[in-house]
Coordinates of C-alpha atoms in Angstrom, one line a residue:
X1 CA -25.2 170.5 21.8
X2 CA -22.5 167.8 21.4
X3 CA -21.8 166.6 18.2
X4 CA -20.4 163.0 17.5
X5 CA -17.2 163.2 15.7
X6 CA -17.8 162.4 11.6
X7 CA -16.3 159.0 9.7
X8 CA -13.1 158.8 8.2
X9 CA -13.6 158.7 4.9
X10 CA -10.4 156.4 4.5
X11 CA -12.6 153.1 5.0
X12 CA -14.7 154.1 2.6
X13 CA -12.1 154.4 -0.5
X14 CA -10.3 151.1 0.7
X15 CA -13.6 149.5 0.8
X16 CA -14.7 149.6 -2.6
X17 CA -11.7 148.8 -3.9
X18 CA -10.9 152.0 -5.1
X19 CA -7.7 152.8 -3.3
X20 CA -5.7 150.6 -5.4
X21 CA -2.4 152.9 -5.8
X22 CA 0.8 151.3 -4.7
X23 CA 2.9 154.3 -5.2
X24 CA 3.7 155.5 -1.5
X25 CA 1.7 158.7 -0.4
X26 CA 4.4 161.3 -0.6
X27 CA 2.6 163.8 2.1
X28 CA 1.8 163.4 5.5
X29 CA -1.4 164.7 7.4
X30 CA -2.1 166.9 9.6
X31 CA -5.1 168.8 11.1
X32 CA -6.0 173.2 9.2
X33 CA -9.3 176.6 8.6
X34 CA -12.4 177.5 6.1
X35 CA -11.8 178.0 2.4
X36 CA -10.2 181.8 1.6
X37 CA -8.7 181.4 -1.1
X38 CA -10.1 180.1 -4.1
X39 CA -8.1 178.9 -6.6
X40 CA -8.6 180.8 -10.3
X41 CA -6.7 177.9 -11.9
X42 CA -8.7 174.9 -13.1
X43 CA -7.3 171.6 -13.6
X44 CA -6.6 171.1 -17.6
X45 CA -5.1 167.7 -18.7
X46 CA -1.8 167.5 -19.4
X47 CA -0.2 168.5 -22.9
X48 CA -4.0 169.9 -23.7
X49 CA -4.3 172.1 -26.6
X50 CA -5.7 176.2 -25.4
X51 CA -9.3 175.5 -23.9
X52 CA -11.6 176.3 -26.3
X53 CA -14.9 178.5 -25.4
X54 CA -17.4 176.0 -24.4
X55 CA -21.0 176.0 -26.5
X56 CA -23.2 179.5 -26.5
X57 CA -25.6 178.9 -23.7
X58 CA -28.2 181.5 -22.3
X59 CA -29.1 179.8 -19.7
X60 CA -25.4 178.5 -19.0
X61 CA -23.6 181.1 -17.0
X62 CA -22.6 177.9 -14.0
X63 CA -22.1 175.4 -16.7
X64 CA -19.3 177.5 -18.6
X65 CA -17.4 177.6 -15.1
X66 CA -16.8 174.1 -15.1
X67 CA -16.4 173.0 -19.0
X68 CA -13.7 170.8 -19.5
X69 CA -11.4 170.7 -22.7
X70 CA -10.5 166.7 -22.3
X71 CA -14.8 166.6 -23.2
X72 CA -15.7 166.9 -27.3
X73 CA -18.2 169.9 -27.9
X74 CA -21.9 169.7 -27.3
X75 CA -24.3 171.4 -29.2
X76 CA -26.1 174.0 -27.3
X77 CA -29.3 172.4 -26.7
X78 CA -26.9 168.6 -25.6
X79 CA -25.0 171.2 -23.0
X80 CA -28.3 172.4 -21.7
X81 CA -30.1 168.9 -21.0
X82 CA -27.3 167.3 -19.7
X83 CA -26.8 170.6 -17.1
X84 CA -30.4 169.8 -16.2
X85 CA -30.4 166.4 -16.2
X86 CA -27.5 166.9 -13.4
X87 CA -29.2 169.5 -11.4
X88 CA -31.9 166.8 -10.8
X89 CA -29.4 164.2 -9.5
X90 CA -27.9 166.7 -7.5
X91 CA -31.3 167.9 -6.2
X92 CA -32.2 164.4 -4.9
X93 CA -28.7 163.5 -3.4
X94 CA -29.0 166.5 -1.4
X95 CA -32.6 165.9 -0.2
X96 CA -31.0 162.2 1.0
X97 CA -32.1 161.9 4.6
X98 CA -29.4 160.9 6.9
X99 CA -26.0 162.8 8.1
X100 CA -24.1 160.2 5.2
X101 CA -26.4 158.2 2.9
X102 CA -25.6 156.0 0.0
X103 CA -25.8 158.0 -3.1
X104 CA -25.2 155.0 -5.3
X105 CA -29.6 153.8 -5.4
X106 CA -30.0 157.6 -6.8
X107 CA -27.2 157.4 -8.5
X108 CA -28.6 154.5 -10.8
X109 CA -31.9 155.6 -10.6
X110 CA -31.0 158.7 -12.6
X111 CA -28.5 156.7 -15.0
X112 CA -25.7 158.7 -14.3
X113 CA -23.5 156.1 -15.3
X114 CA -25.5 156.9 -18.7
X115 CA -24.5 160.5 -18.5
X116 CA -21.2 160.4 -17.7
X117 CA -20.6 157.9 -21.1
X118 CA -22.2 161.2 -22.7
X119 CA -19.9 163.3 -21.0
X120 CA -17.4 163.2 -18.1
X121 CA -18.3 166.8 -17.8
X122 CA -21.3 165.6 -15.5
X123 CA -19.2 164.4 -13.0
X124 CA -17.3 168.1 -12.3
X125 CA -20.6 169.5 -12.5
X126 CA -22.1 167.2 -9.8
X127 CA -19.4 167.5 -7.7
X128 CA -19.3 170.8 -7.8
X129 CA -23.6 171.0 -6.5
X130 CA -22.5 169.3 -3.7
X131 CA -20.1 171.0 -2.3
X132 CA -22.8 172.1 1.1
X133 CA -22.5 168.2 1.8
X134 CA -18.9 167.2 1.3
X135 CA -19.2 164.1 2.4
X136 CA -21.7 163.0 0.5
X137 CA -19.7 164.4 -2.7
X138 CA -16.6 162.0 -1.7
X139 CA -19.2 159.3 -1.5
X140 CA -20.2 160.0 -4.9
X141 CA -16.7 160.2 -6.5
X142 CA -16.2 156.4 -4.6
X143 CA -18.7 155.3 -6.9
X144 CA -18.0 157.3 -10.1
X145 CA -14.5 155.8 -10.0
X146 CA -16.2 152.4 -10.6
X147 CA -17.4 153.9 -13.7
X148 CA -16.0 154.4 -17.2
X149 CA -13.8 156.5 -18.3
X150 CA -11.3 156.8 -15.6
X151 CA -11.4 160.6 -13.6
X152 CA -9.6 163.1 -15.1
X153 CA -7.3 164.9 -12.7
X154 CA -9.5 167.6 -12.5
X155 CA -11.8 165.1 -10.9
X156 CA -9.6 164.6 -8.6
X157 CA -8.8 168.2 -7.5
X158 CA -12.5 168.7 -6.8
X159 CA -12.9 165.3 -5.1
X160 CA -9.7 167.1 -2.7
X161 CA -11.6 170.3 -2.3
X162 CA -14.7 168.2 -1.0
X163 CA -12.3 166.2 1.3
X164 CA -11.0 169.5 2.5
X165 CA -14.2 170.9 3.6
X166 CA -15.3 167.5 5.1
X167 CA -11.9 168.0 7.4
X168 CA -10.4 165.0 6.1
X169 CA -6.8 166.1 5.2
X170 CA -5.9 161.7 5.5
X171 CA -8.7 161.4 2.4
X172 CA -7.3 164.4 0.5
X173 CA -3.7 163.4 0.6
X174 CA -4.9 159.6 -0.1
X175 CA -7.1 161.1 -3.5
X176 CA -3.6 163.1 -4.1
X177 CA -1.8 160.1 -3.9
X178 CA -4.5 158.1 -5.9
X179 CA -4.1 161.0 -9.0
X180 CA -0.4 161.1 -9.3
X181 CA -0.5 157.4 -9.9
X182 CA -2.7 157.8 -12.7
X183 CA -2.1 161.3 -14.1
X184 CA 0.6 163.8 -14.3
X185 CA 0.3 166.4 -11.7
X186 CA -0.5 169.4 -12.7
X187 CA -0.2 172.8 -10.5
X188 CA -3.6 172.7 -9.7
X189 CA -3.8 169.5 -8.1
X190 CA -1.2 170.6 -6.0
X191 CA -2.8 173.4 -5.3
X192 CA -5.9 171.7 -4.2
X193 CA -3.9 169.6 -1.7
X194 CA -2.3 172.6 0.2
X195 CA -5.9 174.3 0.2
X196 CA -6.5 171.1 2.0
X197 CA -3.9 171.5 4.4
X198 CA -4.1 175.0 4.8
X199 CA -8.2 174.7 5.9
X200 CA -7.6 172.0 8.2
X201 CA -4.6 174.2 9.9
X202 CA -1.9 172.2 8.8
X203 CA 1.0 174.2 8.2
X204 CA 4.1 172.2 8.1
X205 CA 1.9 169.7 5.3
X206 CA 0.9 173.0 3.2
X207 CA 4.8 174.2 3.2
X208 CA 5.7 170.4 2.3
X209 CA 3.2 171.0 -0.1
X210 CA 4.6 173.8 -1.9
X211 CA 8.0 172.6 -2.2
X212 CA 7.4 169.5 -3.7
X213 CA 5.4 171.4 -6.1
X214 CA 8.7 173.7 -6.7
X215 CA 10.5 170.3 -7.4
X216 CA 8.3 169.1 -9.7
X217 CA 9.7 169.1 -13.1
X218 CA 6.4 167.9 -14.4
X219 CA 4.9 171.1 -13.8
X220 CA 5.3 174.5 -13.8
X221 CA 6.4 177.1 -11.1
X222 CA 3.9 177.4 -8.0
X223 CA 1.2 180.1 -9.4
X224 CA -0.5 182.9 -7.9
X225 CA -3.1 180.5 -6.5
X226 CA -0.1 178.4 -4.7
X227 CA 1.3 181.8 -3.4
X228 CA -2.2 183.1 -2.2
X229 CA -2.6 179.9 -0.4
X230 CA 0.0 180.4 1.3
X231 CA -0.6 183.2 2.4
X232 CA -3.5 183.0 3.8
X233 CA -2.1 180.1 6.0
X234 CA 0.1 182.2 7.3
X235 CA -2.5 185.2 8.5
X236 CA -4.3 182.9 9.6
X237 CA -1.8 181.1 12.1
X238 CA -0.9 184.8 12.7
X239 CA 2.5 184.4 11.5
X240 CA 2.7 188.2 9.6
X241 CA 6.1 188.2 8.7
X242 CA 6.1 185.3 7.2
X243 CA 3.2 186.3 5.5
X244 CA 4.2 189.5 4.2
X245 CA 7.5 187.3 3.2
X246 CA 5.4 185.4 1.1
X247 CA 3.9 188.5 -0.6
X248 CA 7.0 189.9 -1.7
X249 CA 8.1 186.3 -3.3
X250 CA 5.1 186.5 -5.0
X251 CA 6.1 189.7 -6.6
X252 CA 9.6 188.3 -6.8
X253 CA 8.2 185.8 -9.2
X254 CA 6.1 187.7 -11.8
X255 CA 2.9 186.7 -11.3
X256 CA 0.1 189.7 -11.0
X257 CA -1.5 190.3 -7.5
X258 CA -5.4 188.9 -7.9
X259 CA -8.4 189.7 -5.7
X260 CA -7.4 186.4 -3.6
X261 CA -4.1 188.1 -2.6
X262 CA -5.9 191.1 -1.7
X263 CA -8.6 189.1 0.3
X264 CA -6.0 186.6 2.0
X265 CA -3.4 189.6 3.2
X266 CA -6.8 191.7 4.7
X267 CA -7.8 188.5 6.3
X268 CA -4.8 188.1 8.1
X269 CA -4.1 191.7 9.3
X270 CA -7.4 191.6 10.8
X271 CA -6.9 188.4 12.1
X272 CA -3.7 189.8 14.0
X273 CA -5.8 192.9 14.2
X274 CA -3.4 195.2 13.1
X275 CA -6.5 197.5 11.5
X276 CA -4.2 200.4 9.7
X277 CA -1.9 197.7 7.8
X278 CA -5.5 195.9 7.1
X279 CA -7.0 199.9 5.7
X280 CA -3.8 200.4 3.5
X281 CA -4.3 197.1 1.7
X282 CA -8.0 198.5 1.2
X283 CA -6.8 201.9 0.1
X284 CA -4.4 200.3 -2.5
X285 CA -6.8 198.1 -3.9
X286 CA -9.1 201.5 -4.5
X287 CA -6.3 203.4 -5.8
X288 CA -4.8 200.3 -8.2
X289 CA -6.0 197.9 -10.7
X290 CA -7.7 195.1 -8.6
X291 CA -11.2 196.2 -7.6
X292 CA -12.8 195.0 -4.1
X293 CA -15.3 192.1 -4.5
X294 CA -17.8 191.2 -2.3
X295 CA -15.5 189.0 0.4
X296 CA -13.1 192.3 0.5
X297 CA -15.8 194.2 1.7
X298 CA -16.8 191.8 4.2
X299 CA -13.4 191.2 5.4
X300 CA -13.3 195.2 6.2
X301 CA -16.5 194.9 7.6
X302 CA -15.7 193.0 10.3
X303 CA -12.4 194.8 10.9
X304 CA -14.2 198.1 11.2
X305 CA -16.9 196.0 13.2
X306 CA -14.2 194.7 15.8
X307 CA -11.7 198.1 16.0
X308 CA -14.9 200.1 16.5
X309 CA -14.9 201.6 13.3
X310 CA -18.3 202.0 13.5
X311 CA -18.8 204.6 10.6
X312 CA -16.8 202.7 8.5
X313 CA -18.4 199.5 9.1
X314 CA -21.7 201.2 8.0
X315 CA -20.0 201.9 4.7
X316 CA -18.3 198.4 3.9
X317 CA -21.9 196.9 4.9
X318 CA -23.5 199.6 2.0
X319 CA -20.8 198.1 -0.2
X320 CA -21.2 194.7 0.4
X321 CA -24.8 195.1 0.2
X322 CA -24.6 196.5 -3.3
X323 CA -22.4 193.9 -4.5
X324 CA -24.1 190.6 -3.2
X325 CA -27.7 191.7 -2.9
X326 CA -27.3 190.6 1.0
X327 CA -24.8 190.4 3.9
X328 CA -25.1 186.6 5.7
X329 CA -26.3 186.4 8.9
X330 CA -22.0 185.8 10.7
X331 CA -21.0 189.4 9.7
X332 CA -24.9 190.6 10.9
X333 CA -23.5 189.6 13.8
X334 CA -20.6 191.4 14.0
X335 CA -22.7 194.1 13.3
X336 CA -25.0 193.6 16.0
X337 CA -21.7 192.8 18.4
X338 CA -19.9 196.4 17.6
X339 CA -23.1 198.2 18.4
X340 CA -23.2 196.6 21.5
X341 CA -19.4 197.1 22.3
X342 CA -19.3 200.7 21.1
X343 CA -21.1 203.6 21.8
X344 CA -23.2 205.2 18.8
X345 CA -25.6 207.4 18.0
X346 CA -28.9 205.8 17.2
X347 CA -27.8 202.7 18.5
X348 CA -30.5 201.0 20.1
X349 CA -32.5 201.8 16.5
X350 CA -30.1 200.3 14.3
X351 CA -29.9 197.1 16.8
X352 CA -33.6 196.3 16.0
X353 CA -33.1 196.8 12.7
X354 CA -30.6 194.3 12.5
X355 CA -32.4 191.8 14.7
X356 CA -34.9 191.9 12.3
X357 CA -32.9 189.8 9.8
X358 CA -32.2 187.2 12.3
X359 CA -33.9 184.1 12.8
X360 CA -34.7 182.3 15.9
X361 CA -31.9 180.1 15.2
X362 CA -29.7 183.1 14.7
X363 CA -29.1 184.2 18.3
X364 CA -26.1 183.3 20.3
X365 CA -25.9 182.9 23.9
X366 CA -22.7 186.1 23.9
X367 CA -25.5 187.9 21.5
X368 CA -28.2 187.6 24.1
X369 CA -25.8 188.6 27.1
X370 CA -24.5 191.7 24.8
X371 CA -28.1 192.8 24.0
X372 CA -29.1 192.3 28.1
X373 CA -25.8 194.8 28.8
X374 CA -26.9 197.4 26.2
X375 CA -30.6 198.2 26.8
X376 CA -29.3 198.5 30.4
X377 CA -27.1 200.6 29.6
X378 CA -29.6 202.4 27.5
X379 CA -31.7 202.6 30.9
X380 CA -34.6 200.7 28.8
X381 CA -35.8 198.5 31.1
X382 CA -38.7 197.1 29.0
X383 CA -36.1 195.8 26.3
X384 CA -33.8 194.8 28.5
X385 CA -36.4 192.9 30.5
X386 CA -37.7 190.9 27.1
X387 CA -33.9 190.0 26.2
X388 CA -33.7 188.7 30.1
X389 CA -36.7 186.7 29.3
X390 CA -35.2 185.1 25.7
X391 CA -32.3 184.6 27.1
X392 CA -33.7 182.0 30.2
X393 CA -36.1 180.7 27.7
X394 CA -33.1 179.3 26.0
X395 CA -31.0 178.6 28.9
X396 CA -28.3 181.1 28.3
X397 CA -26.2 181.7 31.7
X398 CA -24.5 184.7 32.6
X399 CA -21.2 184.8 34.0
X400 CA -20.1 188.4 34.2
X401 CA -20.1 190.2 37.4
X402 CA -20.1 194.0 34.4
X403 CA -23.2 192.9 33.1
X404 CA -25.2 191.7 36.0
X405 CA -24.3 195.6 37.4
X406 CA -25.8 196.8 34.5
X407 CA -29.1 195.3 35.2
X408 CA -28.8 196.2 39.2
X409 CA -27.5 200.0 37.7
X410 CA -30.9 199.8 35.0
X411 CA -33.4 199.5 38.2
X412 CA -31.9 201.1 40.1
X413 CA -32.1 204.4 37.9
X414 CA -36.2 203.3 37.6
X415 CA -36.8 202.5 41.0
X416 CA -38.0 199.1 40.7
X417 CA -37.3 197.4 43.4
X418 CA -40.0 195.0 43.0
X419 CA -38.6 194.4 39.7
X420 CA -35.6 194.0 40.9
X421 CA -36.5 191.5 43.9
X422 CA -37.8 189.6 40.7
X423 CA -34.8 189.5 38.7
X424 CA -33.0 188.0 42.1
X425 CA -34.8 185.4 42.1
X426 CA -34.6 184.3 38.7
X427 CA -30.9 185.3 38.0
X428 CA -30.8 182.4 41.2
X429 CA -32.6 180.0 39.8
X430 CA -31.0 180.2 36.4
X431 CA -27.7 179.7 38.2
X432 CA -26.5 183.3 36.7
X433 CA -23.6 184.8 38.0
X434 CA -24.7 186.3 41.7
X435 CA -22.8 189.3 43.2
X436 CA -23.1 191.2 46.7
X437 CA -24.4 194.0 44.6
X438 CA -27.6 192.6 43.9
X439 CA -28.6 192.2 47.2
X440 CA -27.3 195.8 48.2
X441 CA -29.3 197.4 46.1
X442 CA -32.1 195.6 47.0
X443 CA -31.6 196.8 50.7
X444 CA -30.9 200.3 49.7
X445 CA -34.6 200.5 47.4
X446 CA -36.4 198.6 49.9
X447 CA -35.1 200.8 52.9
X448 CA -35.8 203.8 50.5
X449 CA -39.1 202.5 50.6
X450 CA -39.3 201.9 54.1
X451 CA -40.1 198.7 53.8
X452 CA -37.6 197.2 56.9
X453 CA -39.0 193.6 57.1
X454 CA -38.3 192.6 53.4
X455 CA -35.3 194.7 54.2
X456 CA -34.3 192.4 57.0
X457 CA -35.3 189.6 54.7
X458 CA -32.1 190.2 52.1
X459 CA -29.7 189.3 54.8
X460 CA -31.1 185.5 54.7
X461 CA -31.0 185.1 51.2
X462 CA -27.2 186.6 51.3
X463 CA -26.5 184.0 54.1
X464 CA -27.8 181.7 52.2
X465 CA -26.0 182.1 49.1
X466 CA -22.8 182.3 51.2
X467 CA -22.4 186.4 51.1
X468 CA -20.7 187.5 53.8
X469 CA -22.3 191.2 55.6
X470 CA -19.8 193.6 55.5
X471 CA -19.6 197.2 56.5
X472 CA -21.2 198.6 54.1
X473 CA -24.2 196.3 54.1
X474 CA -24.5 197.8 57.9
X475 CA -24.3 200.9 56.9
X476 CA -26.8 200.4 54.6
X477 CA -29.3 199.0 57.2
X478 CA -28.1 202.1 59.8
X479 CA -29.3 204.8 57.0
X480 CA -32.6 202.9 56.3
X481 CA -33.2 203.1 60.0
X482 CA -32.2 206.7 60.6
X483 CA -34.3 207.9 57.4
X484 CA -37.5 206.4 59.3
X485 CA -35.9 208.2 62.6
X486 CA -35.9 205.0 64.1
X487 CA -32.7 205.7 66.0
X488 CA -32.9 203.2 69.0
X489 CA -32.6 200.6 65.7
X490 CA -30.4 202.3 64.1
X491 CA -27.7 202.4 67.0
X492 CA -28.4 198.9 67.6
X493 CA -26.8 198.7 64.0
X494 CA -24.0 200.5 64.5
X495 CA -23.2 198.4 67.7
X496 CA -23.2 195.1 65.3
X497 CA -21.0 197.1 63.5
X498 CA -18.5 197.6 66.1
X499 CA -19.1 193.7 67.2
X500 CA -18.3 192.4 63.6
X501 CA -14.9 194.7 63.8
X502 CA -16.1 197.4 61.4
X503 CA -15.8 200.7 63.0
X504 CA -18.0 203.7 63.0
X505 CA -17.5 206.1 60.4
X506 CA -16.5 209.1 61.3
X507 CA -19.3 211.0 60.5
X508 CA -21.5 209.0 63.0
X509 CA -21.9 209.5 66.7
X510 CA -24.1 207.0 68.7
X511 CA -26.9 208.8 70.2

């Protein structure tokens, strides 16, 4: 399904007025991939004293996340309200029919303006609920910049992060812009700009990035998150030694390895599939002081799941499992793929298991063509037959010449040629990939058979799908006719043969 491309946000912030900033944008854009590295610094105001521990809260575990410092103390039962009263605003927003609607009508409707007087901690919370529709988040912060007080910087880093996952690296370097003018950078703004750069594949934007925040006397060295970052830009554009580069300057420079520098170097050794580099990363995480998280052990799962690992990829699923509670349906998927791609034992048992957890929505046209190629390879002909059937319900085409044999080797093995003769007909009404094959075997079972007239019948439907009769599609005719000891039609065969320019066979003598 075709998608029409998405806004530019860039009207949007000049239109309200918002992009008032006459201090030149210092970055360029670019285009860059998905977030894999998120940052473990948060955005404090400049010159702020130490954060101090935000209110006791029971209830409060994602609220303490994103306290802010620059906001006074709330009582407990103040913090609590004000997280719900936010929750509900970012309920509705997200319920907003439309692919971009106007926030501002909710907005109002549940005073926000109100709340953020009480606290400009319910804008970072709000943002942060709607990060699923980024869009709709920068739409948000368009209108919460009409509002008093001004956005903090940290504001700003989060409006960045939403324009990053909205793939609009122009908006993020225009809100970058928009905060320097106002605020004094700080390392993680800059850090939310290169995230920017670096999900929307913009490398020479993320490096600009970094060294501007090197020259920056106004903050501090690039920290582990700007290093991380960087990495992972660089395993992803499968530049390793450049990435590996970047490692050691991150040791060079003092800061601890964190779970995000473990995560971003395993990403990109199995993005440039070098699986034993991508294990000894694992194996020193195990044996040092930076556990695996969840992401780690999905990042190995789909390692194991493409190198064929497939007894490893068992055990990074049992450890993802047990850290998250689940495993999404993408690495399900890669599941289901290396099952498919590699012979195991109880295969075909753990494939329905797996397909269990997907939805009808779930499927993808390669899944459905890798599912048709192993139940025929699994000689099941019933399964195989109800994946044929799913997969021209939903108009799937196949266009391998290996997996339409399968399917001819699969009937073949059961001697269904009347299933077969079906399967022709569909696979050429679906427009599927046709071969000679098909109609070969379809000669050979129905000449097994002895059934010469539907025999006879196959060489129209190769003429008419414009497949030639070669030598061995005689030969196939000449050995139906001599197993019914019909040699008068049999020698007529091998006379066409001789016609067409074929030969006899050696082992064949006209009689």
């Amino acid at each position: 399904m075709s998608r029409q491309p998405a806004r530019s946000l860039l009207p949007l912030l000049r239109r309200r007025g918002l992009h008032d900033s006459t201090t030149p944008r210092p970055f360029t854009s670019v285009s860059a991939p998905p977030d894999a590295t998120p940052s473990t610094s948060f955005p404090w105001p400049p010159h702020s004293p130490p954060p101090t521990p935000p209110p006791p809260d029971p209830a409060g575990a994602r609220w303490s996340a994103s306290w802010s410092p620059a906001s006074p103390p709330l009582p407990p039962f103040t913090a609590s309200q004000l997280r719900t009263a936010v929750s509900s605003i970012a309920a509705s927003l997200l319920a907003l029919p439309g692919p971009e609607p106007d926030p501002v009508p909710d907005l109002q409707a549940h005073s926000f303006p109100t709340l953020l007087a009480v606290s400009p901690l319910a804008s970072l919370e709000l943002l942060s609920l709607l990060r699923p529709k980024p869009r709709l988040g920068l739409a948000v912060f368009s209108f919460r910049r009409t509002l008093s007080p001004p956005p903090a910087i940290g504001e700003f880093a989060l409006a960045i992060s939403l324009a990053s996952r909205a793939h609009e690296p122009d908006a993020a370097a225009l809100l970058f812009a928009d905060a320097t003018a106002t605020h004094s950078p700080d390392q993680a703004l800059y850090n939310a700009l290169m995230a920017a750069y670096m999900q929307n594949g913009l490398l020479d934007n993320c490096l600009e990035t970094f060294h501007a925040l090197e020259r920056d006397r106004r903050c501090g060295p690039p920290n582990v998150d700007s290093y991380n970052i960087l990495i992972a830009l660089f395993g992803r554009s499968l530049l390793v030694d450049h990435m590996e580069a970047t490692l050691r300057s991150l040791d060079a420079s003092g800061h601890p390895r964190t779970i995000g520098t473990y995560n971003a170097i395993i990403a990109g050794y199995l993005t440039a599939w070098m699986w034993d580099k991508m294990e000894a990363v694992f194996q020193e995480m195990l044996a040092g002081h930076v556990a695996p998280d969840a992401t780690t052990h999905l990042l190995m799962l789909r390692g194991y799941a493409h190198a064929g690992m497939i007894y490893k990829m068992e055990q990074a699923y049992e450890r993802a499992y047990k850290h998250a509670g689940k495993v999404d349906i993408v690495h399900i998927r890669a599941m289901l793929c290396a099952y498919c791609k590699f012979d195991h034992v109880d295969r075909i048992q753990k494939i329905e298991e797996l397909l269990q957890r997907l939805g009808p929505d779930d499927y993808r046209p390669w899944l459905y063509v890798l599912l048709i190629r192993v139940y025929a390879q699994e000689g099941l002909v019933d399964g195989m037959e109800l994946r044929i059937a799913e997969a021209l319900q939903r108009n799937v085409i196949v266009t391998t010449v290996q997996v339409m044999r399968s399917i001819i080797s699969s009937y073949f093995q059961c001697d269904a040629v009347d299933k077969l003769a079906h399967f022709v007909q569909q696979a050429e009404e679906a427009g599927w990939k046709l071969c000679r094959s098909l109609y070969h075997c379809k000669m050979v079972m129905y000449g097994k058979h002895q059934r010469l007239e539907e025999m006879h019948r196959v060489l129209d439907e190769m003429e008419c799908f414009k497949f030639d009769r070669t030598k061995k599609t005689f030969w196939i005719m000449h050995k139906a006719y001599v197993s019914c000891g019909r040699r008068t039609e049999a020698n007529t065969i091998l006379g066409m043969m001789w016609k067409h320019g074929f030969g006899l066979p050696s082992s064949v003598s006209v009689q």
